[in-house]
Short mmCIF file of C-alpha atoms in Angstrom, two decimals:
data_model
loop_
_atom_site.label_atom_id
_atom_site.label_comp_id
_atom_site.label_asym_id
_atom_site.label_seq_id
_atom_site.Cartn_x
_atom_site.Cartn_y
_atom_site.Cartn_z
CA GLN D 1 0.11 -0.22 -0.28
CA LEU D 2 0.97 3.29 -0.53
CA GLN D 3 2.25 5.32 2.52
CA LEU D 4 4.02 8.64 3.25
CA VAL D 5 4.60 10.09 6.46
CA GLU D 6 5.61 13.75 6.94
CA SER D 7 6.86 15.59 9.89
CA GLY D 8 8.54 18.60 11.10
CA GLY D 9 5.76 21.00 10.40
CA GLY D 10 4.88 23.39 12.75
CA LEU D 11 5.38 27.26 14.72
CA VAL D 12 8.64 28.76 14.20
CA GLN D 13 9.61 32.63 14.85
CA PRO D 14 10.73 34.40 12.27
CA GLY D 15 14.60 33.96 11.34
CA GLY D 16 13.47 30.58 12.79
CA SER D 17 14.25 26.93 11.08
CA LEU D 18 12.92 24.07 10.70
CA ARG D 19 13.31 20.65 8.85
CA LEU D 20 10.41 18.33 7.21
CA SER D 21 10.90 15.12 6.35
CA CYS D 22 8.80 12.85 4.37
CA THR D 23 9.24 8.78 4.60
CA ALA D 24 7.60 6.54 1.74
CA SER D 25 6.45 3.27 1.59
CA GLY D 26 4.67 0.88 -0.76
CA PHE D 27 6.83 2.63 -4.09
CA GLN D 28 10.25 3.50 -4.58
CA PRO D 29 10.73 7.19 -4.37
CA ASN D 30 14.05 6.51 -5.93
CA TYR D 31 12.48 6.25 -9.24
CA TYR D 32 11.28 10.01 -8.92
CA SER D 33 12.63 13.46 -8.65
CA ILE D 34 10.94 15.09 -5.60
CA GLY D 35 9.42 18.09 -5.36
CA TRP D 36 7.91 20.37 -2.33
CA PHE D 37 4.68 22.22 -3.14
CA ARG D 38 3.61 24.87 -0.44
CA GLN D 39 -0.04 26.63 -0.31
CA ALA D 40 -1.38 29.52 2.08
CA PRO D 41 -4.88 30.28 2.40
CA GLY D 42 -6.27 32.48 0.04
CA LYS D 43 -2.93 31.80 -2.38
CA GLU D 44 -2.45 29.69 -5.35
CA ARG D 45 0.17 26.49 -5.22
CA GLU D 46 3.76 27.30 -5.46
CA GLY D 47 6.53 25.41 -6.38
CA VAL D 48 9.10 25.25 -3.58
CA SER D 49 12.16 23.10 -4.96
CA CYS D 50 12.91 19.71 -6.66
CA ILE D 51 15.57 17.06 -6.22
CA THR D 52 16.41 14.72 -8.82
CA PRO D 53 16.57 10.94 -8.08
CA SER D 54 19.80 10.35 -7.26
CA GLY D 55 20.23 13.17 -5.31
CA ASP D 56 23.12 14.93 -7.56
CA SER D 57 20.86 17.97 -8.69
CA THR D 58 18.54 20.42 -6.79
CA ASN D 59 16.56 23.87 -7.87
CA TYR D 60 14.37 26.13 -6.32
CA ALA D 61 11.83 29.15 -6.17
CA ASP D 62 13.34 32.40 -6.39
CA SER D 63 11.52 33.22 -3.33
CA VAL D 64 13.87 30.64 -1.11
CA LYS D 65 16.94 30.51 -2.81
CA GLY D 66 19.66 30.66 -0.38
CA ARG D 67 17.66 29.61 2.69
CA PHE D 68 15.95 26.52 1.54
CA THR D 69 17.84 23.08 0.96
CA THR D 70 16.39 19.62 -0.13
CA SER D 71 17.87 16.51 0.19
CA ARG D 72 17.38 12.92 0.26
CA VAL D 73 18.47 9.58 1.74
CA ASN D 74 17.11 7.01 -0.60
CA ALA D 75 17.97 3.92 1.04
CA ALA D 76 15.81 5.29 4.21
CA ASN D 77 13.14 6.15 1.33
CA THR D 78 13.04 9.51 3.46
CA VAL D 79 13.30 13.06 1.60
CA TYR D 80 13.75 16.15 3.24
CA LEU D 81 13.47 20.14 2.91
CA GLN D 82 15.43 22.47 5.50
CA MET D 83 14.02 25.53 6.26
CA ASN D 84 16.46 28.44 7.44
CA SER D 85 16.06 32.47 7.86
CA LEU D 86 12.21 32.02 7.46
CA LYS D 87 9.92 34.60 7.23
CA PRO D 88 6.00 35.24 7.79
CA GLU D 89 5.41 34.70 4.01
CA ASP D 90 6.63 31.25 4.20
CA THR D 91 3.24 30.00 6.27
CA ALA D 92 1.90 27.37 3.99
CA VAL D 93 0.76 23.73 3.88
CA TYR D 94 3.76 22.05 2.66
CA CYS D 95 3.49 19.13 0.04
CA TYR D 96 5.88 16.32 -1.32
CA ALA D 97 5.37 15.10 -4.72
CA ALA D 98 7.01 12.42 -6.64
CA GLN D 99 7.05 13.28 -9.86
CA TYR D 100 8.39 12.46 -13.59
CA GLY D 101 11.23 15.20 -13.26
CA CYS D 102 11.84 18.52 -12.12
CA GLY D 103 11.74 21.06 -15.16
CA THR D 104 11.46 24.83 -13.87
CA ILE D 105 10.00 25.42 -10.16
CA ARG D 106 6.48 26.25 -10.89
CA SER D 107 2.62 25.64 -9.46
CA SER D 108 2.40 21.89 -10.94
CA ALA D 109 5.51 19.17 -11.85
CA PRO D 110 5.78 20.27 -15.57
CA TYR D 111 5.66 16.32 -16.26
CA GLY D 112 3.44 15.25 -13.81
CA VAL D 113 2.63 13.92 -10.69
CA TYR D 114 3.18 9.90 -9.39
CA TYR D 115 2.25 10.39 -6.22
CA TRP D 116 1.34 13.45 -3.47
CA GLY D 117 1.78 13.56 -0.07
CA LYS D 118 -0.92 15.30 2.14
CA GLY D 119 1.18 17.79 3.65
CA THR D 120 2.41 19.55 7.05
CA LEU D 121 1.92 22.99 8.42
CA VAL D 122 4.49 25.03 8.54
CA THR D 123 3.52 28.55 10.75
CA VAL D 124 5.70 31.46 10.95
CA SER D 125 4.97 33.95 13.25
CA THR D 126 6.00 36.16 16.66
#
């Protein structure tokens, strides 16, 4: 059965850090590029980052470049999103997507999605 366990969301003050993780079972995430997306209330979904199957290449939205880092440990079927220097505008539900390639960062995966995670809430507030 397909299953994702996502964790790491929560409340953090501006300038703080959080680390999101997602561990998959029931499929082999190492076959796929992994994207992180986010959506805030009243706003459209936006792409945050993407990492290739081997982890040898990553790309990021301009809004998070230099602050966020995505990585993966394929032996553990786990992908991470390290978020530093968080801003209130980073507040959103963050979702994992196993997808068919990275491409440019945008609101949807350019080549389709195999499996979506349910997301975890990140709140950045004083």
